[in-house]
Amino acid sequence: MDGFTPVSALIGGAMIGTSAALFLILNGRIAGISGILGGLLASPSRETGWRVAFLAGLVLAPLAYGLVARLPAVTVGASLPLLAVAGLLVGFGSRLGSGCTSGHGVCGLGRLSPRSMAATVTFMTVAILTVLVTRHLIGA
Amino acid sequence: MRTVSAFAAGLLFGLGLLVSGMSDPAKVLGFLDLVGHWDPSLAFVMAGAVAVSALGTLAARRRGRPLLAPRLEIPTRRDLDLPLVAGAAIFGLGWGLAGLCPGPALTLLTVAPAQAATFVAAMIAGMLLVRLVPEPATDRDARRGGIRPEARGA
């Protein structure tokens, strides 16, 4: 096991959960990133303000983090062409499947939605198989 | 007010991604790599996030009406259909290829601009491409049944 960090993982996870909880209690909406961004692309209307604000908060988070502590190291191993292919699949799949790691994983599992449970099991399984194939069968 | 609370929620979400390590693609891939040097950290991220999100759902439902909006907009569909499973599978393939999903990709825009912008631009293109997929009859029926279109965007 490399770099196992259960404490910061649990704290960070609770922060993500708190964001989702606050957003539901205050704004009455699911904090699903693909849904918020996809909704912005689908119909720029009176719904635009809060969607842009949520996404701006997400994008500016590293700057706020950097004010109090050093940013954690980030390693993006994938090449630009691979990132483009992966991004296309993630964008298409998250909208076709009505959600991503946040909407289905965090919010959907939190309310025991059968659709979100099925989606989470599916994308986890496929992602694990993808890493198995790319790292150990092709990349070995 | 709704815009301010949305900004605060987005900021807290992004900070949570950074603190938890979920914004680091290498760490995500380390979690998905069960047969390599498996790093179970992200299971703790999910456990923490789902537990607090579950409490939030209970509180929001008990209250009934959100503090800053007219009504709760929680997806109500319970049926499993092909777009859901196929979409999740396509999403999982992309997630496993790069270790990036939508939230971390947006948060990394200021940290690893070239890589994150490439991913996000392609992701937006993918989101727009979904419109070319014909809508299944069940979705149209569900819509006629009074479920708001936003219910799709979990």
PDB file of N, CA and C in Angstrom, chain A residues 68-105:
ATOM      1  N   VAL A  68      -3.857  29.237   3.037  1.00  0.00           N
ATOM      2  CA  VAL A  68      -3.589  28.750   4.394  1.00  0.00           C
ATOM      3  C   VAL A  68      -2.560  27.627   4.449  1.00  0.00           C
ATOM      4  N   ALA A  69      -2.384  26.903   3.364  1.00  0.00           N
ATOM      5  CA  ALA A  69      -1.442  25.780   3.393  1.00  0.00           C
ATOM      6  C   ALA A  69      -0.872  25.557   2.000  1.00  0.00           C
ATOM      7  N   ARG A  70       0.182  24.763   1.967  1.00  0.00           N
ATOM      8  CA  ARG A  70       0.747  24.400   0.665  1.00  0.00           C
ATOM      9  C   ARG A  70      -0.168  23.403  -0.023  1.00  0.00           C
ATOM     10  N   LEU A  71      -0.408  23.618  -1.316  1.00  0.00           N
ATOM     11  CA  LEU A  71      -1.274  22.697  -2.060  1.00  0.00           C
ATOM     12  C   LEU A  71      -0.656  21.299  -2.083  1.00  0.00           C
ATOM     13  N   PRO A  72      -1.499  20.263  -1.922  1.00  0.00           N
ATOM     14  CA  PRO A  72      -0.970  18.909  -2.000  1.00  0.00           C
ATOM     15  C   PRO A  72      -0.447  18.606  -3.405  1.00  0.00           C
ATOM     16  N   ALA A  73       0.511  17.709  -3.482  1.00  0.00           N
ATOM     17  CA  ALA A  73       1.068  17.330  -4.779  1.00  0.00           C
ATOM     18  C   ALA A  73       0.003  16.632  -5.620  1.00  0.00           C
ATOM     19  N   VAL A  74      -0.007  16.952  -6.903  1.00  0.00           N
ATOM     20  CA  VAL A  74      -0.954  16.339  -7.823  1.00  0.00           C
ATOM     21  C   VAL A  74      -0.178  15.758  -8.992  1.00  0.00           C
ATOM     22  N   THR A  75      -0.448  14.512  -9.322  1.00  0.00           N
ATOM     23  CA  THR A  75       0.229  13.880 -10.444  1.00  0.00           C
ATOM     24  C   THR A  75      -0.787  13.464 -11.496  1.00  0.00           C
ATOM     25  N   VAL A  76      -0.744  14.153 -12.636  1.00  0.00           N
ATOM     26  CA  VAL A  76      -1.597  13.754 -13.757  1.00  0.00           C
ATOM     27  C   VAL A  76      -0.720  12.943 -14.697  1.00  0.00           C
ATOM     28  N   GLY A  77      -0.870  11.620 -14.633  1.00  0.00           N
ATOM     29  CA  GLY A  77       0.019  10.756 -15.400  1.00  0.00           C
ATOM     30  C   GLY A  77      -0.351  10.640 -16.866  1.00  0.00           C
ATOM     31  N   ALA A  78      -1.633  10.859 -17.181  1.00  0.00           N
ATOM     32  CA  ALA A  78      -2.114  10.634 -18.542  1.00  0.00           C
ATOM     33  C   ALA A  78      -1.597  11.708 -19.497  1.00  0.00           C
ATOM     34  N   SER A  79      -1.322  11.322 -20.754  1.00  0.00           N
ATOM     35  CA  SER A  79      -0.898  12.264 -21.790  1.00  0.00           C
ATOM     36  C   SER A  79      -2.095  13.115 -22.208  1.00  0.00           C
ATOM     37  N   LEU A  80      -1.846  14.223 -22.900  1.00  0.00           N
ATOM     38  CA  LEU A  80      -2.946  15.091 -23.333  1.00  0.00           C
ATOM     39  C   LEU A  80      -3.944  14.360 -24.236  1.00  0.00           C
ATOM     40  N   PRO A  81      -3.480  13.576 -25.238  1.00  0.00           N
ATOM     41  CA  PRO A  81      -4.461  12.843 -26.056  1.00  0.00           C
ATOM     42  C   PRO A  81      -5.308  11.877 -25.223  1.00  0.00           C
ATOM     43  N   LEU A  82      -4.683  11.201 -24.266  1.00  0.00           N
ATOM     44  CA  LEU A  82      -5.449  10.271 -23.423  1.00  0.00           C
ATOM     45  C   LEU A  82      -6.445  11.041 -22.547  1.00  0.00           C
ATOM     46  N   LEU A  83      -6.023  12.216 -22.054  1.00  0.00           N
ATOM     47  CA  LEU A  83      -6.929  13.042 -21.250  1.00  0.00           C
ATOM     48  C   LEU A  83      -8.138  13.477 -22.081  1.00  0.00           C
ATOM     49  N   ALA A  84      -7.905  13.776 -23.367  1.00  0.00           N
ATOM     50  CA  ALA A  84      -9.013  14.195 -24.239  1.00  0.00           C
ATOM     51  C   ALA A  84     -10.001  13.047 -24.427  1.00  0.00           C
ATOM     52  N   VAL A  85      -9.485  11.842 -24.665  1.00  0.00           N
ATOM     53  CA  VAL A  85     -10.362  10.675 -24.834  1.00  0.00           C
ATOM     54  C   VAL A  85     -11.126  10.407 -23.536  1.00  0.00           C
ATOM     55  N   ALA A  86     -10.407  10.422 -22.416  1.00  0.00           N
ATOM     56  CA  ALA A  86     -11.035  10.151 -21.123  1.00  0.00           C
ATOM     57  C   ALA A  86     -12.092  11.209 -20.801  1.00  0.00           C
ATOM     58  N   GLY A  87     -11.785  12.479 -21.084  1.00  0.00           N
ATOM     59  CA  GLY A  87     -12.733  13.556 -20.823  1.00  0.00           C
ATOM     60  C   GLY A  87     -14.005  13.401 -21.629  1.00  0.00           C
ATOM     61  N   LEU A  88     -13.845  13.033 -22.887  1.00  0.00           N
ATOM     62  CA  LEU A  88     -15.004  12.815 -23.769  1.00  0.00           C
ATOM     63  C   LEU A  88     -15.905  11.717 -23.201  1.00  0.00           C
ATOM     64  N   LEU A  89     -15.280  10.605 -22.789  1.00  0.00           N
ATOM     65  CA  LEU A  89     -16.051   9.477 -22.234  1.00  0.00           C
ATOM     66  C   LEU A  89     -16.726   9.874 -20.923  1.00  0.00           C
ATOM     67  N   VAL A  90     -16.003  10.595 -20.066  1.00  0.00           N
ATOM     68  CA  VAL A  90     -16.558  11.003 -18.772  1.00  0.00           C
ATOM     69  C   VAL A  90     -17.746  11.959 -18.971  1.00  0.00           C
ATOM     70  N   GLY A  91     -17.593  12.918 -19.892  1.00  0.00           N
ATOM     71  CA  GLY A  91     -18.677  13.873 -20.148  1.00  0.00           C
ATOM     72  C   GLY A  91     -19.903  13.188 -20.719  1.00  0.00           C
ATOM     73  N   PHE A  92     -19.679  12.367 -21.743  1.00  0.00           N
ATOM     74  CA  PHE A  92     -20.784  11.666 -22.398  1.00  0.00           C
ATOM     75  C   PHE A  92     -21.459  10.704 -21.425  1.00  0.00           C
ATOM     76  N   GLY A  93     -20.647   9.891 -20.754  1.00  0.00           N
ATOM     77  CA  GLY A  93     -21.195   8.869 -19.860  1.00  0.00           C
ATOM     78  C   GLY A  93     -21.947   9.460 -18.681  1.00  0.00           C
ATOM     79  N   SER A  94     -21.421  10.566 -18.118  1.00  0.00           N
ATOM     80  CA  SER A  94     -22.074  11.120 -16.936  1.00  0.00           C
ATOM     81  C   SER A  94     -23.434  11.714 -17.278  1.00  0.00           C
ATOM     82  N   ARG A  95     -23.575  12.276 -18.473  1.00  0.00           N
ATOM     83  CA  ARG A  95     -24.877  12.841 -18.842  1.00  0.00           C
ATOM     84  C   ARG A  95     -25.842  11.735 -19.255  1.00  0.00           C
ATOM     85  N   LEU A  96     -25.351  10.754 -20.033  1.00  0.00           N
ATOM     86  CA  LEU A  96     -26.227   9.645 -20.433  1.00  0.00           C
ATOM     87  C   LEU A  96     -26.705   8.895 -19.191  1.00  0.00           C
ATOM     88  N   GLY A  97     -25.805   8.706 -18.236  1.00  0.00           N
ATOM     89  CA  GLY A  97     -26.144   7.955 -17.024  1.00  0.00           C
ATOM     90  C   GLY A  97     -26.683   8.828 -15.902  1.00  0.00           C
ATOM     91  N   SER A  98     -26.974  10.093 -16.183  1.00  0.00           N
ATOM     92  CA  SER A  98     -27.599  11.021 -15.222  1.00  0.00           C
ATOM     93  C   SER A  98     -26.781  11.256 -13.963  1.00  0.00           C
ATOM     94  N   GLY A  99     -25.448  11.154 -14.030  1.00  0.00           N
ATOM     95  CA  GLY A  99     -24.696  11.486 -12.823  1.00  0.00           C
ATOM     96  C   GLY A  99     -23.279  10.953 -12.838  1.00  0.00           C
ATOM     97  N   CYS A 100     -22.481  11.449 -11.888  1.00  0.00           N
ATOM     98  CA  CYS A 100     -21.086  11.019 -11.811  1.00  0.00           C
ATOM     99  C   CYS A 100     -20.775  10.586 -10.383  1.00  0.00           C
ATOM    100  N   THR A 101     -19.515  10.684 -10.018  1.00  0.00           N
ATOM    101  CA  THR A 101     -19.069  10.257  -8.691  1.00  0.00           C
ATOM    102  C   THR A 101     -19.782  11.034  -7.574  1.00  0.00           C
ATOM    103  N   SER A 102     -20.066  12.318  -7.831  1.00  0.00           N
ATOM    104  CA  SER A 102     -20.710  13.136  -6.803  1.00  0.00           C
ATOM    105  C   SER A 102     -22.218  12.908  -6.755  1.00  0.00           C
ATOM    106  N   GLY A 103     -22.884  13.032  -7.889  1.00  0.00           N
ATOM    107  CA  GLY A 103     -24.345  12.916  -7.917  1.00  0.00           C
ATOM    108  C   GLY A 103     -24.829  11.531  -7.537  1.00  0.00           C
ATOM    109  N   HIS A 104     -24.256  10.501  -8.179  1.00  0.00           N
ATOM    110  CA  HIS A 104     -24.641   9.118  -7.866  1.00  0.00           C
ATOM    111  C   HIS A 104     -23.903   8.619  -6.625  1.00  0.00           C
ATOM    112  N   GLY A 105     -22.574   8.829  -6.608  1.00  0.00           N
ATOM    113  CA  GLY A 105     -21.764   8.275  -5.529  1.00  0.00           C
ATOM    114  C   GLY A 105     -22.079   8.891  -4.186  1.00  0.00           C
TER     115      GLY A 105
END
